[in-house]
XYZ file of C-alpha atoms in Angstrom:
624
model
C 121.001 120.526 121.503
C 117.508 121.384 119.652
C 115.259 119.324 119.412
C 114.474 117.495 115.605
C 110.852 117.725 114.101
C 109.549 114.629 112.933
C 106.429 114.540 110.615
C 103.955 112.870 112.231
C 103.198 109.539 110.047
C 99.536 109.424 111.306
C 97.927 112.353 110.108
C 98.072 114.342 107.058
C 97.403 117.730 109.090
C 100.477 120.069 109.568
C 101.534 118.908 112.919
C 105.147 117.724 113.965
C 106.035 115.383 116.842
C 109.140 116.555 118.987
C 111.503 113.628 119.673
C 114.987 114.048 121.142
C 118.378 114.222 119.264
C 121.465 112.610 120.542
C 125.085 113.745 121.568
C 128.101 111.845 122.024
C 129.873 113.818 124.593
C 128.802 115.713 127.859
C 124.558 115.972 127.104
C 122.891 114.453 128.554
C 120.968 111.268 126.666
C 117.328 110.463 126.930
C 116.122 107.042 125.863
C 113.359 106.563 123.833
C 110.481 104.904 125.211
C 109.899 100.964 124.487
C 107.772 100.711 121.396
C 104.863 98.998 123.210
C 105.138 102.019 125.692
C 104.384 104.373 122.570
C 100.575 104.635 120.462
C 100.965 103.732 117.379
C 100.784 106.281 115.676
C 104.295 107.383 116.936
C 105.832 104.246 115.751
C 107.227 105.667 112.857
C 109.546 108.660 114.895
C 111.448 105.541 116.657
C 111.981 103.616 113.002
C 113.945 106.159 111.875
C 116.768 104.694 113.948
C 115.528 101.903 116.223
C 119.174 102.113 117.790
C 119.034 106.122 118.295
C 119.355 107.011 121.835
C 120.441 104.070 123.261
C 123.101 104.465 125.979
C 126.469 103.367 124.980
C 126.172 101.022 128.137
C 122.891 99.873 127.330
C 123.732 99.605 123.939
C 127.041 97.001 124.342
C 124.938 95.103 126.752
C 122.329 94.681 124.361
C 125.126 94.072 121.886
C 126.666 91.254 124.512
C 122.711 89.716 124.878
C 122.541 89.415 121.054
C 126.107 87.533 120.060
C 125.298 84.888 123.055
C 122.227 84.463 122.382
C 122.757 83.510 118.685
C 126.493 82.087 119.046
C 128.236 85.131 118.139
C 130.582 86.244 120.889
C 133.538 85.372 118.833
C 132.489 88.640 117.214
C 131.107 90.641 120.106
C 133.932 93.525 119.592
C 133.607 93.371 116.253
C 129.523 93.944 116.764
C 130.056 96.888 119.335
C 131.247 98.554 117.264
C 128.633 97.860 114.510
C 126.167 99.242 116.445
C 127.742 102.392 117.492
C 128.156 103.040 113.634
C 124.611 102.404 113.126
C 123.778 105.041 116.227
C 125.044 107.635 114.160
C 126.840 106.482 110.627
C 127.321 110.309 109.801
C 130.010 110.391 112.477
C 131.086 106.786 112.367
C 134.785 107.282 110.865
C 135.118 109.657 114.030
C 134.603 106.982 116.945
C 137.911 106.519 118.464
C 137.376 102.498 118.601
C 137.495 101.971 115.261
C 140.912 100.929 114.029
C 142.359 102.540 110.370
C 141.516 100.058 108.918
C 138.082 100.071 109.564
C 137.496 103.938 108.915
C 139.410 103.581 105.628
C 137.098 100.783 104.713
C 134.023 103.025 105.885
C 135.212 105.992 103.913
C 135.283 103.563 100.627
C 131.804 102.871 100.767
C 131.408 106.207 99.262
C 134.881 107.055 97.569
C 135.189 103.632 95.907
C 131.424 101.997 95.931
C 131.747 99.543 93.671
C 134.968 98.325 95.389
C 132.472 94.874 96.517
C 133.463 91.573 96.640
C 133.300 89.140 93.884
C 129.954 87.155 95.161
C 128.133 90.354 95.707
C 128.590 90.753 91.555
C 127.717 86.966 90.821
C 124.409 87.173 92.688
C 124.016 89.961 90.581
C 124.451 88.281 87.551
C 122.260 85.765 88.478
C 119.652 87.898 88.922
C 120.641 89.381 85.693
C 119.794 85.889 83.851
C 116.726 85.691 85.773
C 115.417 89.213 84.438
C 116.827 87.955 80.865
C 114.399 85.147 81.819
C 111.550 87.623 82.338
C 112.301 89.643 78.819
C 112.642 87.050 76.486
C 109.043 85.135 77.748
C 107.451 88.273 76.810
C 108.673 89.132 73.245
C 109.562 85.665 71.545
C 105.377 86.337 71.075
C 106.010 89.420 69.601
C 107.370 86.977 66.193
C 105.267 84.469 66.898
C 101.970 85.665 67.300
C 102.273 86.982 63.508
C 102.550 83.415 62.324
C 100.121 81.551 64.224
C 97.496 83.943 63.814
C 97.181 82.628 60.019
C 93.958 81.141 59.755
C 95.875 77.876 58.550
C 97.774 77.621 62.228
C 95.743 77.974 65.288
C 92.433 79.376 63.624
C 92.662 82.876 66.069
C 89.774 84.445 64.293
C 88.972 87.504 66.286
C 90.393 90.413 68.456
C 89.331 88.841 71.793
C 90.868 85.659 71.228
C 94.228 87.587 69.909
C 94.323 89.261 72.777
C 93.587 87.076 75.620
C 96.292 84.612 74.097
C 99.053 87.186 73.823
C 98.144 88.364 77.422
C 97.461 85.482 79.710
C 100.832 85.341 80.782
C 99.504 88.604 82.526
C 96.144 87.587 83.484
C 97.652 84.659 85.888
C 100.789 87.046 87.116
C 98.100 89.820 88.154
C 95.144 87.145 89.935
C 97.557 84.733 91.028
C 101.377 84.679 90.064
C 101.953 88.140 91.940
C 99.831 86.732 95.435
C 101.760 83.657 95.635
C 105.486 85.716 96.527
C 104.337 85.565 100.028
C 103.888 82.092 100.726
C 106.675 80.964 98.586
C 108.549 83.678 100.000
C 107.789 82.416 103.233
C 108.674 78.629 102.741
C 111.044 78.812 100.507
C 112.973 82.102 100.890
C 114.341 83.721 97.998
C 116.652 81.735 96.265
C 113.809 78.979 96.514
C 111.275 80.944 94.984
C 112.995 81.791 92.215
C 114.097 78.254 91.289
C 110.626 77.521 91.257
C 109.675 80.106 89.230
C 111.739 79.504 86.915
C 111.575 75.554 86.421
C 107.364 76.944 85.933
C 108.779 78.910 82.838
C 110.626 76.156 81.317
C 107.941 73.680 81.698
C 105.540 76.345 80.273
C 107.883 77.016 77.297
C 108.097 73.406 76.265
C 104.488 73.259 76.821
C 103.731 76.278 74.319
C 105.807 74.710 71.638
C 104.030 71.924 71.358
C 100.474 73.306 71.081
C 98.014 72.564 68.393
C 95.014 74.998 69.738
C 94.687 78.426 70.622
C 93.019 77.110 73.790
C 95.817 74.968 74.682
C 98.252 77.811 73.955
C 96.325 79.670 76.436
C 96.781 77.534 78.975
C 99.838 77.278 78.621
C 100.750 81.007 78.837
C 98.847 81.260 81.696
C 100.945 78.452 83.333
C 103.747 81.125 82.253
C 102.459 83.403 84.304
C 102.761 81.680 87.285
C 106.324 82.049 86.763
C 106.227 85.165 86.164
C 104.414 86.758 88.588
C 106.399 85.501 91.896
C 109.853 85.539 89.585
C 109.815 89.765 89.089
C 108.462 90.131 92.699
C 110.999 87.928 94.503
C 113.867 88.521 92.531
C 114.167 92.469 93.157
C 113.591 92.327 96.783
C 116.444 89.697 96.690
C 119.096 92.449 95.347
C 117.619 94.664 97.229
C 118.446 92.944 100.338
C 121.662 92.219 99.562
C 123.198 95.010 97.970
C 124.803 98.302 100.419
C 122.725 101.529 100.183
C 125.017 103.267 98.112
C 124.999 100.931 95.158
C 121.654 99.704 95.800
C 119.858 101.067 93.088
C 122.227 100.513 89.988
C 122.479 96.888 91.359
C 118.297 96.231 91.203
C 117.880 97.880 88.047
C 119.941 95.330 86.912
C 116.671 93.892 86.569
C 114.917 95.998 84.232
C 118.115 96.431 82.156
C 118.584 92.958 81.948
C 114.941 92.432 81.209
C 115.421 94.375 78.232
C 118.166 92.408 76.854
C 115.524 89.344 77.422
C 113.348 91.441 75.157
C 116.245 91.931 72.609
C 117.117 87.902 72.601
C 113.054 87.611 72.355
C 112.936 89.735 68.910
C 116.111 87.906 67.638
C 114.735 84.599 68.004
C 111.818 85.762 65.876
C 114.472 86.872 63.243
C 116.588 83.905 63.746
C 113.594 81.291 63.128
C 111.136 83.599 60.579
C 112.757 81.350 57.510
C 111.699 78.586 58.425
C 108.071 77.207 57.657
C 105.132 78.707 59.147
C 104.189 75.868 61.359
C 107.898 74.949 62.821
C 108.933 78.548 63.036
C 106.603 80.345 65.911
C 107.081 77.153 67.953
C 110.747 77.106 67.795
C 110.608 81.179 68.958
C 108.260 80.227 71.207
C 110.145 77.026 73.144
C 113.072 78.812 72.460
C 113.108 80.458 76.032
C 112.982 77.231 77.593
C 117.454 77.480 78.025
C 117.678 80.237 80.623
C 115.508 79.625 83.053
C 117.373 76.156 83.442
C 120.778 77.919 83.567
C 119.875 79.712 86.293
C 118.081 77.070 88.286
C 121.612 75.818 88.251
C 123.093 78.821 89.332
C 120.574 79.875 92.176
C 121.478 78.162 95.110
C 125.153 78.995 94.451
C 124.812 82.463 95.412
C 124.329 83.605 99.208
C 120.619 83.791 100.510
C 119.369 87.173 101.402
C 120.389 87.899 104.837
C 117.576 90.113 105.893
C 115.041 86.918 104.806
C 117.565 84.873 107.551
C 117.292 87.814 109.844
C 113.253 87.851 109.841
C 113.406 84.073 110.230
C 115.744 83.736 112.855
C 118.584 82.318 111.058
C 121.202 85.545 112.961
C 124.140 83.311 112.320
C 123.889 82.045 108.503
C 123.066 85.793 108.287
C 126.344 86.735 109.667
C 127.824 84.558 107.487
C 125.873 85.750 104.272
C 126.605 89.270 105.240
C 130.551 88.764 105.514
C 130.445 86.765 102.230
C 128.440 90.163 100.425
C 130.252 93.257 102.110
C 134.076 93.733 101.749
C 134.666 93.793 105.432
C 133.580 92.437 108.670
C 132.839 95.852 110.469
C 130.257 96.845 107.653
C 128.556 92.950 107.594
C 128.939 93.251 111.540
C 126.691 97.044 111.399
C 124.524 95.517 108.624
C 123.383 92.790 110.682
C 122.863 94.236 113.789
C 121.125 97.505 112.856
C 118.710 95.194 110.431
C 117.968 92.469 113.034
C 117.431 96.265 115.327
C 114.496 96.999 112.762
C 113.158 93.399 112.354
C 112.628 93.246 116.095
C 110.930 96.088 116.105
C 108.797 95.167 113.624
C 107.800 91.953 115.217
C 106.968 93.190 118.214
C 104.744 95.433 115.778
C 103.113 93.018 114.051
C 102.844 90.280 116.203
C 99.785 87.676 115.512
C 99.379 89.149 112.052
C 98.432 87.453 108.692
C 98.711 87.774 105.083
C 95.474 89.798 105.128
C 95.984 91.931 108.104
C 99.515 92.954 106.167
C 97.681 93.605 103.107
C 94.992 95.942 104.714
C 98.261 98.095 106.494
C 99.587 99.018 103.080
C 96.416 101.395 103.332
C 95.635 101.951 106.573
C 99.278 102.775 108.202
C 99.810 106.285 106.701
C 104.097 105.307 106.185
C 103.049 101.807 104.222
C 100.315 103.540 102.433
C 102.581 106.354 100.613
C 104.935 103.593 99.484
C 101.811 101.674 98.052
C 100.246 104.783 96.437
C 103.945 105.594 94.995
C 104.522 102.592 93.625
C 101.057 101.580 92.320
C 101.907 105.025 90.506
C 105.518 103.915 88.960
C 104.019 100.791 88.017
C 101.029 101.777 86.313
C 102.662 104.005 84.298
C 105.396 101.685 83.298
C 102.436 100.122 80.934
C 100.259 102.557 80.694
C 103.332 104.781 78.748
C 102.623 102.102 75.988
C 105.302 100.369 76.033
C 104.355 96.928 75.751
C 102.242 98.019 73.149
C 105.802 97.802 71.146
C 106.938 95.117 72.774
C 103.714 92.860 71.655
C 102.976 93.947 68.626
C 105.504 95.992 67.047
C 105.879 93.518 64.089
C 102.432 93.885 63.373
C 102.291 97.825 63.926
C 105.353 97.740 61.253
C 103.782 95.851 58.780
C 100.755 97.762 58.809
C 102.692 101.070 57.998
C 104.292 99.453 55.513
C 107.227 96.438 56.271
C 106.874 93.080 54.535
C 106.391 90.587 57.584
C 110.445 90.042 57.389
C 111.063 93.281 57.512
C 108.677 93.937 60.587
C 110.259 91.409 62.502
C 113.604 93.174 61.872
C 112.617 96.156 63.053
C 111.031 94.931 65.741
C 114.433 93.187 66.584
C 115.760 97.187 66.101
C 113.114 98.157 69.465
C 114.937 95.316 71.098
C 118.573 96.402 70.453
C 117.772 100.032 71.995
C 115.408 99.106 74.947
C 118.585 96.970 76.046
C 121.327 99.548 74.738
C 119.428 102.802 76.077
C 118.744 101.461 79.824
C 122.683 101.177 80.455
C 122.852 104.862 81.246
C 120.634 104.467 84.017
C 123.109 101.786 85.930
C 125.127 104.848 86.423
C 122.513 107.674 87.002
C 119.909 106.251 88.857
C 121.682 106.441 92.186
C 123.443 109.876 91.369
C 120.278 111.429 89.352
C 117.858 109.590 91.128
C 114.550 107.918 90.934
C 112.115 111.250 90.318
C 114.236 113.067 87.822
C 114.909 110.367 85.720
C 111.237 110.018 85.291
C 110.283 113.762 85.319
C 112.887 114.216 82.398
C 111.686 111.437 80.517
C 107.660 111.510 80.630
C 107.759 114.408 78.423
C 109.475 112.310 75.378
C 107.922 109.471 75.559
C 104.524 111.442 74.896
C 106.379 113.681 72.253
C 107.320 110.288 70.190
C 104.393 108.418 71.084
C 102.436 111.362 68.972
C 105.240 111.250 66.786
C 104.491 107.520 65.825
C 100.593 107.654 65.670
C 100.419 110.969 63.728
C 102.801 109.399 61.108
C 99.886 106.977 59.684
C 98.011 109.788 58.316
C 100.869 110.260 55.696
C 99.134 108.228 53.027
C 100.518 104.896 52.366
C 100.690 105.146 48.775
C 103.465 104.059 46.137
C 105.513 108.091 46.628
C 104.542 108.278 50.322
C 104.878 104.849 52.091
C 108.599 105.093 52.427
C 107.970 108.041 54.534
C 105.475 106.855 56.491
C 107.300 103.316 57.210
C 111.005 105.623 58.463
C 108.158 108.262 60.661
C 106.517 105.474 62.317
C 110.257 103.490 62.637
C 111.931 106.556 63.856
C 109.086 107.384 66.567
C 109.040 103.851 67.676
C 113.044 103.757 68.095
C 112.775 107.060 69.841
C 110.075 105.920 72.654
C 112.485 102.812 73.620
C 115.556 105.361 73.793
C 113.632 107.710 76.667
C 111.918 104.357 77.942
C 115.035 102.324 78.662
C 116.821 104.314 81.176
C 113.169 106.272 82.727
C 110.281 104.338 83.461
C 111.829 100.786 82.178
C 114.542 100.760 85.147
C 112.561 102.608 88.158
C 109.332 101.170 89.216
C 111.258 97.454 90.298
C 113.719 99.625 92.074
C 111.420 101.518 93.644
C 108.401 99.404 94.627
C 111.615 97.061 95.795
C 113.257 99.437 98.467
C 109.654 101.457 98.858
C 108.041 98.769 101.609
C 109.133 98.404 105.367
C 110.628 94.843 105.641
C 107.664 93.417 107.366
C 104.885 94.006 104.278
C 107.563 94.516 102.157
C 106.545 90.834 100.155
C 102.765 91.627 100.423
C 103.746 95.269 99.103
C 106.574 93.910 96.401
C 103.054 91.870 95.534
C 100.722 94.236 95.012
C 102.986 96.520 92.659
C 104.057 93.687 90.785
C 100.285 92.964 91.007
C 99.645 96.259 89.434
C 101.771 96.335 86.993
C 101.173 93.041 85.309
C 97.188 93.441 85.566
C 97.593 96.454 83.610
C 99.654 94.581 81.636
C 96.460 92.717 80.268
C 94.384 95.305 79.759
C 97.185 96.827 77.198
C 97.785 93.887 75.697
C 93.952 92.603 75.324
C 92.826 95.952 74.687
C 95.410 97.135 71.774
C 94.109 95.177 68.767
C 90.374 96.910 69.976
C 91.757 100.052 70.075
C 93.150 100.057 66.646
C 90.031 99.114 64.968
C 88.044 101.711 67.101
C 90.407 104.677 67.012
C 93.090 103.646 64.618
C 96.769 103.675 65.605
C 96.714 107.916 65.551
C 94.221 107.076 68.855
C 95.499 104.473 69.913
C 98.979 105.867 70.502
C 97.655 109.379 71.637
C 95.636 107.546 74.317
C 99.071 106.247 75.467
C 101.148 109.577 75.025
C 98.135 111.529 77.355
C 98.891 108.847 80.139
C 102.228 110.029 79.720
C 101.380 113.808 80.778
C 99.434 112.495 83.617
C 102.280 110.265 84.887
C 104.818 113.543 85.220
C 102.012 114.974 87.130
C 101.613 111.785 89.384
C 105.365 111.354 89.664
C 105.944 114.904 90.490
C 103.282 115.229 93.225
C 103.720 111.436 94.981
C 106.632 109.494 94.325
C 109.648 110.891 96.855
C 113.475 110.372 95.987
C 114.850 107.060 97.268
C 118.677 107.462 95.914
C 121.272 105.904 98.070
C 119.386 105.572 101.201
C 119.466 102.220 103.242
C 116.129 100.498 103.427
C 115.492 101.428 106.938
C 116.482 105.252 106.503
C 113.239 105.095 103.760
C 110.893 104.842 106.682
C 111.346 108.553 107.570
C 111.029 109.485 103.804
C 107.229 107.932 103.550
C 106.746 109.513 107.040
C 105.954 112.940 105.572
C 102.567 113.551 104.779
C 101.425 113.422 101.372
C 100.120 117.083 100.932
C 103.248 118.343 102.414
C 105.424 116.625 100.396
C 103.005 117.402 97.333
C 102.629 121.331 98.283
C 106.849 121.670 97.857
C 106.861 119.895 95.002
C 104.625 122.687 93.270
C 106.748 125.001 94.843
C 110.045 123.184 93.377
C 108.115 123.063 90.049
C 107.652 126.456 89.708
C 111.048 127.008 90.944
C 112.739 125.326 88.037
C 110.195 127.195 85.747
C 111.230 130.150 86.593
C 114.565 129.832 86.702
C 115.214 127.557 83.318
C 112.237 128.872 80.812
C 111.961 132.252 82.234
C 115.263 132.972 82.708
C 114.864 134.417 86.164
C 116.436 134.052 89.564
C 114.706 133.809 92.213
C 115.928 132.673 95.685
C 116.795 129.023 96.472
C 113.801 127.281 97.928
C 114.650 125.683 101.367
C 115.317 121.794 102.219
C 111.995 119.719 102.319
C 113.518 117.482 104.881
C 114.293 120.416 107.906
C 117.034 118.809 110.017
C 117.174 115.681 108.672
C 120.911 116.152 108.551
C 121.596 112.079 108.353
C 119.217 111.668 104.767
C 120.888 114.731 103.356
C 124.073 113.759 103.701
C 123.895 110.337 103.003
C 121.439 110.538 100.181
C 122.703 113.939 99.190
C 118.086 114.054 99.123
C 117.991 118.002 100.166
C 116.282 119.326 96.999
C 118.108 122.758 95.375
């Protein structure tokens, strides 16, 4: 058998490291060498399958070592053959120990995928309501914020203070909210870190209701964002971890879909309190989100915690359990297990006597860790720097300066709402067909298109004949964005940054992004009201719609596919150096150029991932 080519994760030259491929019959089998026995730099060839290799043997001893040492050997059959289905899951259905029932049960985690059991679908929805959580916190201000900045509420005189106050909840998520998923992470696990989050969020919702100063409002925003920050790092890992590969990704965006329909609930509330009086009403919209984050409190510790977080901390058994409990059949939560705790041992042995900060440092000096980080820095920059919190924030007062009564704005505004949620359900079904990359490379494009559309469409004057126009131009280019947002760069960047990180940084990494994203969160939401008076909204929203052609650039030169991959096969994906994977990517660019403007044909361009036979067939990832 030839031997497979492995880029080399430690360089970005053009040099491949040889490694040995496996046969189950007559060949003979090499093992690989003990990871302490390898440099590091070489580390990355053995996580591609830290059970590749392995004599069959060696591999049911190992198997045997495991279930006794961790109280398992009532399962020990039922593990063997978990492992040898994590050797080589391409030809599991074709090992003769495997009974029918277990192949036909194998074969449905592709035929049938969302053939899951019940709790896997509760957790889900709990992380649903959590996201809902997330939305709602950020738009109920939307309303609000066009009340109390009457000079008779909270006396918000200038831009700096408007802006600060609407964005503090993103000033404390980016300095501190995002930096403390680690810790939490690490003393309470998941489930625990979202219950605190969330009991944060209702105390700081109470708290903003009942505020009688900007500066107090402040504060208490910023309290928000303590809430925030560790809530929409933790809470995507947590799906993550405990949803199969092939469902993975519908099953996290769940997040960013349900996030929108947090924003939706956030623009009704504004609608559903705007008739009351000025002083009652933005503090009702305001402490209105104080009922979710208590409903799921009381749901969290219901569902199952995340069995890789039980893995890392030793917990094997309550993993087993969690694992049979979240996959339909004991065979698959048997493999799951065993080829995760595989990884996590590896990765100890890695990163033994490391810290927070030593973790932090490796997401830019390991070459693997530091393509994830650059790749999801990327998707989460541009998920603000599209613009489209600039609607989210301050869409009622963007309406009613082309033209809306304040009612009116807040309607429409309630309109952005409806389609952010509406528009991001096609994604739960495309984003692990489609993918990650296309959905964004086919959406950048429109959301510049209508960002242009919507700034351009304040030069139509605003008189008596013209202001009808200009009110339905800037509406229309508005409800257009959040139609192209909602399933592109709204659901991706959680996904990704989510399943981007190796398990072992993958907190500190799931930090950082979230880090990123909610620090430029700020600077959107301080910086808009300056930008309007400097450039006016034509500027303001071309500014936006330019980032937009830069992000298709970055997206299409540095983020790889991710689609239906488990979270261990990803480790090969960020193993290919960055200018490779960026020099086919031109190639594939042009490709498509030719072939769909110029109307050419030119011959097929060849796999970017040469024998890697297991990602292309599993995550279908060959590129046409």
């Amino acid at each position: 058998m030839k031997e497979e080519e492995i880029a080399d994760p430690t360089t970005e030259k053009d040099e491949r490291v040889e490694t040995p491929t496996y046969a189950h019959s007559e060949e003979k089998i090499e093992v690989l060498p003990d990871v302490e026995d390898r440099s590091r730099g070489h580390l990355n060839a053995v996580f591609e399958n830290p059970l590749a290799g392995i004599p069959r043997e060696q591999l049911f001893k190992d198997v045997a070592e495991f279930c006794h040492k961790y109280d398992l050997m009532d399962h020990v059959e039922t593990f063997k053959k978990g492992a040898l289905i994590s050797q080589d899951p391409a030809k599991a259905t074709s090992l003769p120990e495997l009974t029918d029932d277990e192949r036909v049960a194998l074969e449905r985690e592709h035929t049938h995928k969302w053939s899951q059991p019940w709790q896997l679908y509760f957790l889900a929805s709990m992380c649903s309501l959590a996201a809902a959580v997330q939305g709602m916190d950020e738009t109920v201000n939307n309303g609000a914020q066009a009340i109390y900045m009457k000079p008779d509420q909270l006396n918000i005189t200038t831009a700096n203070i408007q802006g600060l106050v609407v964005g503090a909840p993103y000033l404390a998520c980016a300095i501190l909210g995002c930096w403390l998923t680690e810790p939490l992470n690490r003393y309470f696990a998941r489930r625990g870190t979202i219950f605190i989050s969330c009991f944060i969020a209702a105390v700081a919702s109470v708290w903003e209701g009942v505020c009688n100063t900007w500066v107090n409002l402040f504060i208490a925003r910023f309290v928000l964002g303590l809430g925030i920050g560790s809530k929409s790092s933790t809470v995507p890992v947590y799906a993550a971890e405990c949803s199969p590969a092939p469902i993975r990704g519908a099953l996290v965006m769940m997040w960013q879909m349900w996030t929108a329909f947090g924003i939706m609930l956030g623009n009704i509330m504004g609608v559903a309190f705007m008739s009351l009086s000025p002083d009652l009403s933005w503090r009702l919209m305001l402490g209105s989100t104080v009922v979710l984050p208590l409903i799921v409190c009381a749901q969290v510790y219901i569902c199952p915690e995340s069995p890789r977080w039980l893995i890392q901390h030793g917990k094997i058994e309550k993993a087993y359990t969690n694992f049979r409990i979240l996959r339909p059949t004991d065979i698959q939560a048997a493999r799951d297990l065993y080829y995760a705790h595989a990884g996590v041992e590896l990765e100890r042995k890695i990163n033994k006597g490391k810290n927070f900060f030593t973790m932090f440092v490796e997401l830019f000096t390991v070459p693997r860790n530091r393509r994830a980080t650059w790749a999801s820095w990327i998707v989460m920059f541009m998920q603000q720097f599209c613009g489209v919190n600039v609607i989210a924030y301050y869409s009622t007062s963007i309406f009613t300066e082309a033209g809306y009564s304040l009612t009116s704005g807040l309607l429409a505004s309630m309109g952005t709402g409806i389609l952010n949620w509406v528009f991001a359900l096609p994604a739960f079904f495309t984003i692990d067909t489609w993918g990650r990359r296309n959905l964004l490379l086919f959406t950048f494009p429109f959301l510049a298109i209508f960002l242009l559309w919507s700034g351009f469409s304040f030069w139509i004057e605003a008189d008596n004949n013209s202001s009808k126009a200009r009110v339905a131009m800037v509406t229309t280019g508005m409800y257009l964005f959040e139609v192209f947002y909602s399933p592109g760069e709204g659901p991706v960047p959680f996904t990704y940054s989510a399943e981007a990180f190796p398990l072992h940084v993958r907190e500190v990494g799931m930090s950082w992004a979230t880090a990123t994203t909610w620090c430029f969160n700020f600077i959107l939401s301080f910086t808009w009201p300056h930008l309007v008076q400097a450039f006016k909204p034509q500027g303001a929203f071309g500014w936006y719609a330019a980032w937009c052609v830069i992000g298709w650039f970055l997206v299409l030169l540095f983020v790889p596919e991710t689609k239906a991959l488990t979270l261990e096969e990803l480790d090969q994906v960020f193993s290919v150096p960055t200018r490779k994977h960026a020099s086919y990517q031109m190639k594939n660019a042009w490709w498509h150029f030719r072939v769909w403007v110029l109307r050419q044909d030119p011959p097929p361009l060849p796999p970017f991932y040469q024998n890697a036979e297991r990602l292309a067939e599993v995550g279908n990832f060959a590129l046409e």
